Short mmCIF file of C-alpha atoms and ligand atoms in Angstrom, two decimals:
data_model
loop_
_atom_site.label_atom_id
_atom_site.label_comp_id
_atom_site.label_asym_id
_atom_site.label_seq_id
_atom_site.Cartn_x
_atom_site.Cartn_y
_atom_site.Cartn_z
CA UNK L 13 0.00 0.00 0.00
CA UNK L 14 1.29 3.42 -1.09
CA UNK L 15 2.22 6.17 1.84
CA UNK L 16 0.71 8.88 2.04
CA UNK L 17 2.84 11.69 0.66
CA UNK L 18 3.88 14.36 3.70
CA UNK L 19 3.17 17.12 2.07
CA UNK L 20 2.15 20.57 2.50
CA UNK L 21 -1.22 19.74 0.57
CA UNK L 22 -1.39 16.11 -0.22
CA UNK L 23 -1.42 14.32 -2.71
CA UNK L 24 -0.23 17.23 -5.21
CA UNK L 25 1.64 14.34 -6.74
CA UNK L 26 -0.06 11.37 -6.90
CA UNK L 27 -2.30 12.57 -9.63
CA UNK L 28 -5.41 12.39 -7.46
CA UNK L 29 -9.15 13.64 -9.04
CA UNK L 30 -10.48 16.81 -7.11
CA UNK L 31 -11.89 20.22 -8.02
CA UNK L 32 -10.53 23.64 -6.67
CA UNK L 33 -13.64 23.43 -4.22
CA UNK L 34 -13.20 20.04 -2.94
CA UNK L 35 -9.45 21.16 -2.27
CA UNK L 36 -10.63 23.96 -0.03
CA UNK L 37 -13.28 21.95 2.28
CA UNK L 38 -10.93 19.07 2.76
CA UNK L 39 -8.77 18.21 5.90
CA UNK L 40 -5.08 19.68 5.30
CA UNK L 41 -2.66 16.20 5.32
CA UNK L 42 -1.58 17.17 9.15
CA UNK L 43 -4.43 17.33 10.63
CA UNK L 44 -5.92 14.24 8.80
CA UNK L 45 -3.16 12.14 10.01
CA UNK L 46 -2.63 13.26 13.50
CA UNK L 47 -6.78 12.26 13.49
CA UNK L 48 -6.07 9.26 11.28
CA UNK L 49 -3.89 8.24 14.44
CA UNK L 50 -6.43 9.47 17.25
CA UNK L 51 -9.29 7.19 15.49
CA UNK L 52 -7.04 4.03 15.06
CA UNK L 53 -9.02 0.89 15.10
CA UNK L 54 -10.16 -2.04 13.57
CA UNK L 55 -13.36 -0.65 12.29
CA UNK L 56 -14.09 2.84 11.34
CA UNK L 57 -16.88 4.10 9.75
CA UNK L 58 -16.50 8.03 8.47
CA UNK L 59 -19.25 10.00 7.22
CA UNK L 60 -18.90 12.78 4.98
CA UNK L 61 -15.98 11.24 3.11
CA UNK L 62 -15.81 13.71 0.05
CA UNK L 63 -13.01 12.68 -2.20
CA UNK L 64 -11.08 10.76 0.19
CA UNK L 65 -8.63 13.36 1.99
CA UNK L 66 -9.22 12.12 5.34
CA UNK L 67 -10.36 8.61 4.17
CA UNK L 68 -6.96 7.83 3.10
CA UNK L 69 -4.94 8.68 6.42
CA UNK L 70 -7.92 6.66 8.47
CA UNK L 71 -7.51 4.00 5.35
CA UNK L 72 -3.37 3.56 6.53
CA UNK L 73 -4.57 3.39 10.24
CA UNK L 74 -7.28 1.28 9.97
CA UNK L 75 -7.67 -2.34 9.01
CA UNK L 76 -11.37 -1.41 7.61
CA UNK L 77 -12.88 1.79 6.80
CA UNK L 78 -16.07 2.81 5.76
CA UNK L 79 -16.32 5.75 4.25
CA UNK L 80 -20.34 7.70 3.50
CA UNK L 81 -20.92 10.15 0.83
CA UNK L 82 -24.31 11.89 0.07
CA UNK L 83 -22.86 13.62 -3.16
CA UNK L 84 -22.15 11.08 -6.06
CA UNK L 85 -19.50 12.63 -8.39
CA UNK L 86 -17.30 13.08 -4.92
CA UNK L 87 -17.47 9.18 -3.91
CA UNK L 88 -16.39 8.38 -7.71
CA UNK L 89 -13.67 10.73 -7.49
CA UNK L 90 -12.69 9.06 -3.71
CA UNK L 91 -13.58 5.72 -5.32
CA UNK L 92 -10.50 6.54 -8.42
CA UNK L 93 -8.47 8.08 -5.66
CA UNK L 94 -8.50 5.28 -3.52
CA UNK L 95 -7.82 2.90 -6.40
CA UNK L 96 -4.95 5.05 -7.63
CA UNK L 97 -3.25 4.72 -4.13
CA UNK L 98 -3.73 0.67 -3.63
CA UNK L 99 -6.10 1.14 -1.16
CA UNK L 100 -8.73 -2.36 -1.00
CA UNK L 101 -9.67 -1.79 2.95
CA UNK L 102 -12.03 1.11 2.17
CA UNK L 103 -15.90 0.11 1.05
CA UNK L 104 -17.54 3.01 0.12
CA UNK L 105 -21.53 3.64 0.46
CA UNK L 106 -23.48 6.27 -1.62
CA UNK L 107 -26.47 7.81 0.18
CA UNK L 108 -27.43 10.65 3.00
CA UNK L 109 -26.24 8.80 6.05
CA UNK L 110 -29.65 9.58 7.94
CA UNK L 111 -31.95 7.58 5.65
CA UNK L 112 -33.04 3.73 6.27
CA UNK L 113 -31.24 2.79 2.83
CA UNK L 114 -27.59 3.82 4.03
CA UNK L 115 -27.79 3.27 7.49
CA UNK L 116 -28.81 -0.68 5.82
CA UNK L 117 -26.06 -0.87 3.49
CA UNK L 118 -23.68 0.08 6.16
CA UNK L 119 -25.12 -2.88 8.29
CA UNK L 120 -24.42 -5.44 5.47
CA UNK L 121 -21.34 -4.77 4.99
CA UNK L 122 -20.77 -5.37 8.96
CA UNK L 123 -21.80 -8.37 8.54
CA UNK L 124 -20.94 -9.91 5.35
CA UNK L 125 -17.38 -8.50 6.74
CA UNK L 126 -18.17 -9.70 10.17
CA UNK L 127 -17.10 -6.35 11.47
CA UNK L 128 -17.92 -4.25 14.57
CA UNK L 129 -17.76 -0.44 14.13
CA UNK L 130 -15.54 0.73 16.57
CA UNK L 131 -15.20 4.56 15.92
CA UNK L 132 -17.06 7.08 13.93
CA UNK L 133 -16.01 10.25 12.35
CA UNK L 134 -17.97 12.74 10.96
CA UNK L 135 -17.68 16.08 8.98
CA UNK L 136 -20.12 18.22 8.47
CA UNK L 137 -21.32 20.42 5.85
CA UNK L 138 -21.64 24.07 6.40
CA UNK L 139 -22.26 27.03 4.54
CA UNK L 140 -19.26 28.59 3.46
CA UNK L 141 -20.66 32.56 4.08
CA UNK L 142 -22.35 32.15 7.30
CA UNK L 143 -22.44 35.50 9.54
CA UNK L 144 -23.11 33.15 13.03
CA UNK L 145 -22.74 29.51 13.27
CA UNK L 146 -25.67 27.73 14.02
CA UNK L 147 -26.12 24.00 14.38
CA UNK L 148 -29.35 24.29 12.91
CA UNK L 149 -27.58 24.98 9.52
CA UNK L 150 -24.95 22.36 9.55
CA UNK L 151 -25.45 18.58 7.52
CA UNK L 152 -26.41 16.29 8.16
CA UNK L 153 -28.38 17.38 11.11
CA UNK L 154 -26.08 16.20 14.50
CA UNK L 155 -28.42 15.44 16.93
CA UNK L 156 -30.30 12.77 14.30
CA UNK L 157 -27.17 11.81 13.20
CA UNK L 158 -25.91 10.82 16.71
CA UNK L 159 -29.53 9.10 17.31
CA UNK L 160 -28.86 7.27 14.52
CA UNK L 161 -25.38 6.00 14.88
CA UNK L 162 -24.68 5.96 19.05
CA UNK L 163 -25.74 2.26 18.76
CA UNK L 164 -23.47 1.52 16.51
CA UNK L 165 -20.26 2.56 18.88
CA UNK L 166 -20.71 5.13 21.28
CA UNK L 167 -16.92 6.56 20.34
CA UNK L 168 -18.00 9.42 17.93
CA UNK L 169 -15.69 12.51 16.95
CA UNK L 170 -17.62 15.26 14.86
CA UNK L 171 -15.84 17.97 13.49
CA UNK L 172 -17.73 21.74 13.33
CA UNK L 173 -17.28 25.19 11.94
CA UNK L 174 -14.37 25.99 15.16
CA UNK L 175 -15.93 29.59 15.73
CA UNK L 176 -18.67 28.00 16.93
CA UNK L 177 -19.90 29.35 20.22
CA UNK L 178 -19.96 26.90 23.27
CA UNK L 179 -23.49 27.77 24.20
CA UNK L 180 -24.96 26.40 21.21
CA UNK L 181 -23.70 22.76 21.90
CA UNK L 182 -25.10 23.14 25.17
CA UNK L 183 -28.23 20.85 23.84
CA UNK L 184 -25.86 18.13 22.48
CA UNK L 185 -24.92 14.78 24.95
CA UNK L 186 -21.64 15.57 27.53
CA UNK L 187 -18.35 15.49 24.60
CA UNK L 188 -15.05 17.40 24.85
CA UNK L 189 -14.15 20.37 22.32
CA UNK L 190 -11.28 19.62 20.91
CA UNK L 191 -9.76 22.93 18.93
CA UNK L 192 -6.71 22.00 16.74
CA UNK L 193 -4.20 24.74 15.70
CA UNK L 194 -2.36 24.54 12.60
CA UNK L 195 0.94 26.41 12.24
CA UNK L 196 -0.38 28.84 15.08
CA UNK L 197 -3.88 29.02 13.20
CA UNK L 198 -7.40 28.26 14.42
CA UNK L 199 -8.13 25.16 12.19
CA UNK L 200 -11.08 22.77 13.45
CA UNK L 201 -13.10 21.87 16.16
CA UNK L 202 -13.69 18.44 17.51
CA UNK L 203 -16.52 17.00 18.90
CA UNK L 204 -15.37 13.66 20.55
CA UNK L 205 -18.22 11.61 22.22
CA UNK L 206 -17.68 8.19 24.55
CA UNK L 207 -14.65 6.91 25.12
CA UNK L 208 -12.48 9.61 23.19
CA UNK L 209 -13.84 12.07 25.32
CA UNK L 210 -10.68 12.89 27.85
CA UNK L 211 -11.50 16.19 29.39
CA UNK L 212 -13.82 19.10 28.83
CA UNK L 213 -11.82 21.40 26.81
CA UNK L 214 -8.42 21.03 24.90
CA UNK L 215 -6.01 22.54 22.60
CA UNK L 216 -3.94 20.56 20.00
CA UNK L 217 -1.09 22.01 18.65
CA UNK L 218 0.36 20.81 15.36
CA UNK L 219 2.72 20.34 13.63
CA UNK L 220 4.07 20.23 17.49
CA UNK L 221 1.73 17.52 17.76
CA UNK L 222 1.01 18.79 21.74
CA UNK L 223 -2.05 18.63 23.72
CA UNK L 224 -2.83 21.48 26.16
CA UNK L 225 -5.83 20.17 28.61
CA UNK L 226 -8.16 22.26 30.16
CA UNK L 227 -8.40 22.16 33.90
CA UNK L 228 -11.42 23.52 35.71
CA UNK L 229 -9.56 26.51 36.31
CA UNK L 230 -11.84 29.21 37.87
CA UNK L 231 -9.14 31.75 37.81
CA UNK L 232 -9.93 34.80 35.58
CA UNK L 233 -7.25 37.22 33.98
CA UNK L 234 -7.17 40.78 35.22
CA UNK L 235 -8.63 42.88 32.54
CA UNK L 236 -6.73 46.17 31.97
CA UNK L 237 -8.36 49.46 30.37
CA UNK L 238 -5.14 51.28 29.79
CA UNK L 239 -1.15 50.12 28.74
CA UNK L 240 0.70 51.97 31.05
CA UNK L 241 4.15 52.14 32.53
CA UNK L 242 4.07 49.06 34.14
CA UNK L 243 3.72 46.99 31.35
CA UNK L 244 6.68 46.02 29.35
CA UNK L 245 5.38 43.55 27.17
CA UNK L 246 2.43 43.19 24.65
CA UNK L 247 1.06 39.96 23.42
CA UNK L 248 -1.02 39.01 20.41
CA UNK L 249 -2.25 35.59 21.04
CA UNK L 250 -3.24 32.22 18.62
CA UNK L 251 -7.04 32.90 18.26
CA UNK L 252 -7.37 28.70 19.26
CA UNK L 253 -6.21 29.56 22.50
CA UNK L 254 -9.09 32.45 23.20
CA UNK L 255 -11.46 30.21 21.61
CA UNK L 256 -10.82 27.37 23.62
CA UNK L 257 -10.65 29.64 26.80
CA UNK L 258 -7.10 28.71 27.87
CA UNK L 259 -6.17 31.91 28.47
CA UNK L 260 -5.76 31.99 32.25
CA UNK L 261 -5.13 28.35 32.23
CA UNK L 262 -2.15 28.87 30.40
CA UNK L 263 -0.54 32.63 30.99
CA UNK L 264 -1.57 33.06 34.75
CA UNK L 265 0.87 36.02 35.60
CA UNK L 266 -0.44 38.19 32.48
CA UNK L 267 -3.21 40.90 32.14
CA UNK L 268 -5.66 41.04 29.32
CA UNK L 269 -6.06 44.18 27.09
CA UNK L 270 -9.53 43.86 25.07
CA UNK L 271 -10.21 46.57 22.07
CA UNK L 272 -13.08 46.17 20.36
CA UNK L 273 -11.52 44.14 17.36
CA UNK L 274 -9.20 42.09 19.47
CA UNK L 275 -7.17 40.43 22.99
CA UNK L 276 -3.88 40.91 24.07
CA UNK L 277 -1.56 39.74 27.02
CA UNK L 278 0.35 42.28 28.89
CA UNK L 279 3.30 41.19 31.09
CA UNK L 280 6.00 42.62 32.88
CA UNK L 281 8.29 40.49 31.67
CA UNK L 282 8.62 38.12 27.80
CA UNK L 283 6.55 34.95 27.68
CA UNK L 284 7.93 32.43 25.56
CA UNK L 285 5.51 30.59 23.73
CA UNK L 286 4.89 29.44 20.99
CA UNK L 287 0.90 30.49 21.08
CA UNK L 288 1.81 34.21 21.71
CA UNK L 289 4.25 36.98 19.32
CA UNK L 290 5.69 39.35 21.94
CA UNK L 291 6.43 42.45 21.09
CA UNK L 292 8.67 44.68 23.51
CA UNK L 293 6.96 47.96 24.78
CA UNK L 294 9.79 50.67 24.07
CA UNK L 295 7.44 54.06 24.28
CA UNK L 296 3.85 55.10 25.34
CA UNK L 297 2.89 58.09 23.36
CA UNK L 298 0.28 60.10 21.41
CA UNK L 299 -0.50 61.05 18.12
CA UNK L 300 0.95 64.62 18.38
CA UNK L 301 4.03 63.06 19.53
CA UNK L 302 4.47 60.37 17.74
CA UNK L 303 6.60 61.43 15.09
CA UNK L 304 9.20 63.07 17.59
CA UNK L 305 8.74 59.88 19.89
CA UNK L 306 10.05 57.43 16.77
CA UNK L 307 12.88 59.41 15.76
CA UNK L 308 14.35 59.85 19.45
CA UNK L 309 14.18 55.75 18.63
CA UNK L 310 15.98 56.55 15.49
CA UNK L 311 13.38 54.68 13.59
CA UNK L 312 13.03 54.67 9.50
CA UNK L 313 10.08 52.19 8.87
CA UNK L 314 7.50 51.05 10.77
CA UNK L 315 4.21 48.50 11.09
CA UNK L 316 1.10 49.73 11.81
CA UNK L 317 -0.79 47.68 14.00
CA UNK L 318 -4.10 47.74 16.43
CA UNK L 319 -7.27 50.12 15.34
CA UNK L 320 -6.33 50.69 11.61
CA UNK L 321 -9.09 50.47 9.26
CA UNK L 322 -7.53 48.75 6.17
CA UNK L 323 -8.21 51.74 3.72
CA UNK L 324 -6.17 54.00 5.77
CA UNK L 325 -3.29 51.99 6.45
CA UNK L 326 -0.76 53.18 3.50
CA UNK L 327 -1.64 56.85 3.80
CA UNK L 328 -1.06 56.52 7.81
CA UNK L 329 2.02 55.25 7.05
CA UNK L 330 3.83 56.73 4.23
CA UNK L 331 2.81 59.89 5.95
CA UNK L 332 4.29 59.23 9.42
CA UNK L 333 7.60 57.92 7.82
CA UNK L 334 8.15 60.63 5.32
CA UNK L 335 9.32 62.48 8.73
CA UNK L 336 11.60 59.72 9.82
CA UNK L 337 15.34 60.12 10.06
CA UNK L 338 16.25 56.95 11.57
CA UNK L 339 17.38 53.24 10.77
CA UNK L 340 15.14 51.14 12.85
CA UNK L 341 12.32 49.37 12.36
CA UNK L 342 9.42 49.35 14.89
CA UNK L 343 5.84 48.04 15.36
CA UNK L 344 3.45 50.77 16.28
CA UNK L 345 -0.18 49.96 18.09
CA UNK L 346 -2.45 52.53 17.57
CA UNK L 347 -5.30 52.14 20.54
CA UNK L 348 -6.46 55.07 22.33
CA UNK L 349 -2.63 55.77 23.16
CA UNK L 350 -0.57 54.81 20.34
CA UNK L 351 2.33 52.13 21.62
CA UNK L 352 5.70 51.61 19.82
CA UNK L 353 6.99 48.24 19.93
CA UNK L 354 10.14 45.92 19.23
CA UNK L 355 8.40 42.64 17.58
CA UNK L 356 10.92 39.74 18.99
C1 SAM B 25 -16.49 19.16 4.81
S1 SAM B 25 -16.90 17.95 3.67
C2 SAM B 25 -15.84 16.62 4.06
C3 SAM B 25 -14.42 16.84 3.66
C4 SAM B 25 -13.57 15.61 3.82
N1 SAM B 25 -13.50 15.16 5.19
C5 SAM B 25 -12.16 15.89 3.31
O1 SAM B 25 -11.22 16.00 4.11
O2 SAM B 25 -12.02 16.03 2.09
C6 SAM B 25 -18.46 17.36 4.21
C7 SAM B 25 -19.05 16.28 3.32
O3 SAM B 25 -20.25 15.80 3.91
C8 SAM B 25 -21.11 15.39 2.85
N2 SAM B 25 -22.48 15.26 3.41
C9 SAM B 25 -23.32 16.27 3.77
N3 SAM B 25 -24.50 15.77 4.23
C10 SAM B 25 -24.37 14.42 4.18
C11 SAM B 25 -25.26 13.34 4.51
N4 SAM B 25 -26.48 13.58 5.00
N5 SAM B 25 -24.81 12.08 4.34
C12 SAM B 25 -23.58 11.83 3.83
N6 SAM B 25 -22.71 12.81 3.49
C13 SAM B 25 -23.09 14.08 3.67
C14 SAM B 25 -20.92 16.50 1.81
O4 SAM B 25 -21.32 16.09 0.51
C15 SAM B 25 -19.42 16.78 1.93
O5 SAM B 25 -18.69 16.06 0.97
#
């Protein structure tokens, strides 16, 4: 059987059939395998298969998979794909997992296989444009779907849109979130059901491949109004940790500075890690001043950062360094006071 090629988006050269769109929904090679290894078993059945980019991972970890697809031109493709890479443990079914007819077909081939299902993965379908997540929107419907399939193996991981807010799984059965990060990205959300649920809450990081667990942590941050003297460093932080609320958890000696767009960490000393870009807080000024405060830093370019509508950005810019004399190059936060900064 053929390995999987580790690249940045698979399969690029094994001459695979997908379209552009198919490309853009499916699970970057990473992330598929670091699931791929998660769901190991004898027996998986995934649902939502498309043309086969997670299939295949699960396909090299599993000794059977078997992989759903409502949308017919997408299980041929995944049906050619699969045969292009050697792969004979994958049966494929055709049909909208919640009707009689697939949940059937998937029976039979249990038991003409004499196979137990022993995890089950699905991704959903959601609309690409969507303001608000709602699980109302996404397909197939979860609640039904977990109805459906619980009796098959309680050990269920759904994946959702990751901006999804934690009140509106309130309604589903007890599951952790799992968030995965992607080269310091926000990149899915995991429902995991049964047995794969571990804790409430936690953060993967990959390619790092570490987990970050959530504790039941009741400590909040202190939330500051104002950057002021005492702080000497400024924080922007991976959006997977604020989603997954690790803040606190994580950077306990740090204070939180909210603007309306955004959340940063303020410390009185560096944090190393590798969820956080520190930037060093060299002057606290205003917008009269600024132009006399960057060139007692001798500074000749600079990034503008914070409360910047897009539009303005380049005018802001080539207009505050025309006046620069220097050879530096500094990061400059505008918020109510504007904040020049060392990036490190
Ligand atoms: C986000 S895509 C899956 C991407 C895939 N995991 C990959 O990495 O390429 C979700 C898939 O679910 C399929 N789907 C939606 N509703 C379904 C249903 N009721 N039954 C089976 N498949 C369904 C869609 O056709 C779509 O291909």
């Amino acid at each position: 059987m053929p390995r999987v090629k580790h690249q940045k988006h698979m399969y690029k050269e094994e001459v695979l059939e997908y379209s552009k769109e198919e490309l853009r929904f499916g699970t970057p090679e990473i992330v598929a395998q670091y699931r791929a290894k998660k769901l190991k078993c004898n027996c998986l059945l995934e649902v939502g298969s498309s043309i086969g980019f997670q299939t295949f991972p699960f396909a090299e970890q599993c000794k059977h998979v078997i992989a759903v697809e409502i949308d017919r031109t997408k299980i041929e493709r995944a049906r050619k794909n699969a045969k292009l890479l050697g792969f004979t443990n994958i049966y494929f079914v055709h049909g909208d997992a919640l009707e009689k007819k697939t949940i059937e077909r998937v029976k039979d081939i249990c038991e003409d296989r004499k196979l137990t299902i022993n995890n089950i993965f699905l991704d959903t379908e959601r609309k690409p444009d969507e303001k608000e997540r709602s699980l109302k929107t996404i397909k197939p419907s979860i609640p039904k779907f977990l109805e459906l399939y619980s009796h098959h193996s309680e050990n269920i991981a759904i994946e959702l849109p990751p901006h999804m807010q934690h009140e509106k799984l309130k309604p589903l059965p007890e599951h952790e979130k799992e968030y995965i990060s992607l080269n310091g990205h926000l990149n899915r959300l995991t429902l995991c059901f049964g047995k794969l649920k571990k804790v409430n809450t936690s953060l993967v990081l990959l390619p790092e491949n570490k987990r970050i667990e959530k504790k039941d942590n009741k400590n909040q941050l202190k939330q500051t109004k104002e950057i002021t003297e005492e702080h000497k460093y400024l924080h922007e932080i991976n959006p997977a940790v604020i989603v997954s609320d690790l803040l606190s958890e994580l950077f306990p000696a740090t204070q939180l500075f909210a603007t309306k767009k955004k959340l940063y960490l303020l410390s009185s000393r560096k944090i190393n890690s590798s969820l956080l870009q520190p930037y060093k807080i060299l002057e606290i000024t205003d917008k009269d001043n600024l132009t006399d405060a960057l060139n007692n830093l001798n500074t000749d370019k600079i990034t503008l950062r914070g409360n910047i509508a897009q539009d303005e950005y380049f005018n802001l810019k080539n207009k505050i360094e025309k006046d620069l004399r220097g050879k530096n190059k500094y990061d400059v936060f505008f918020f109510d006071n504007i904040i020049i900064t060392e990036k490190l």
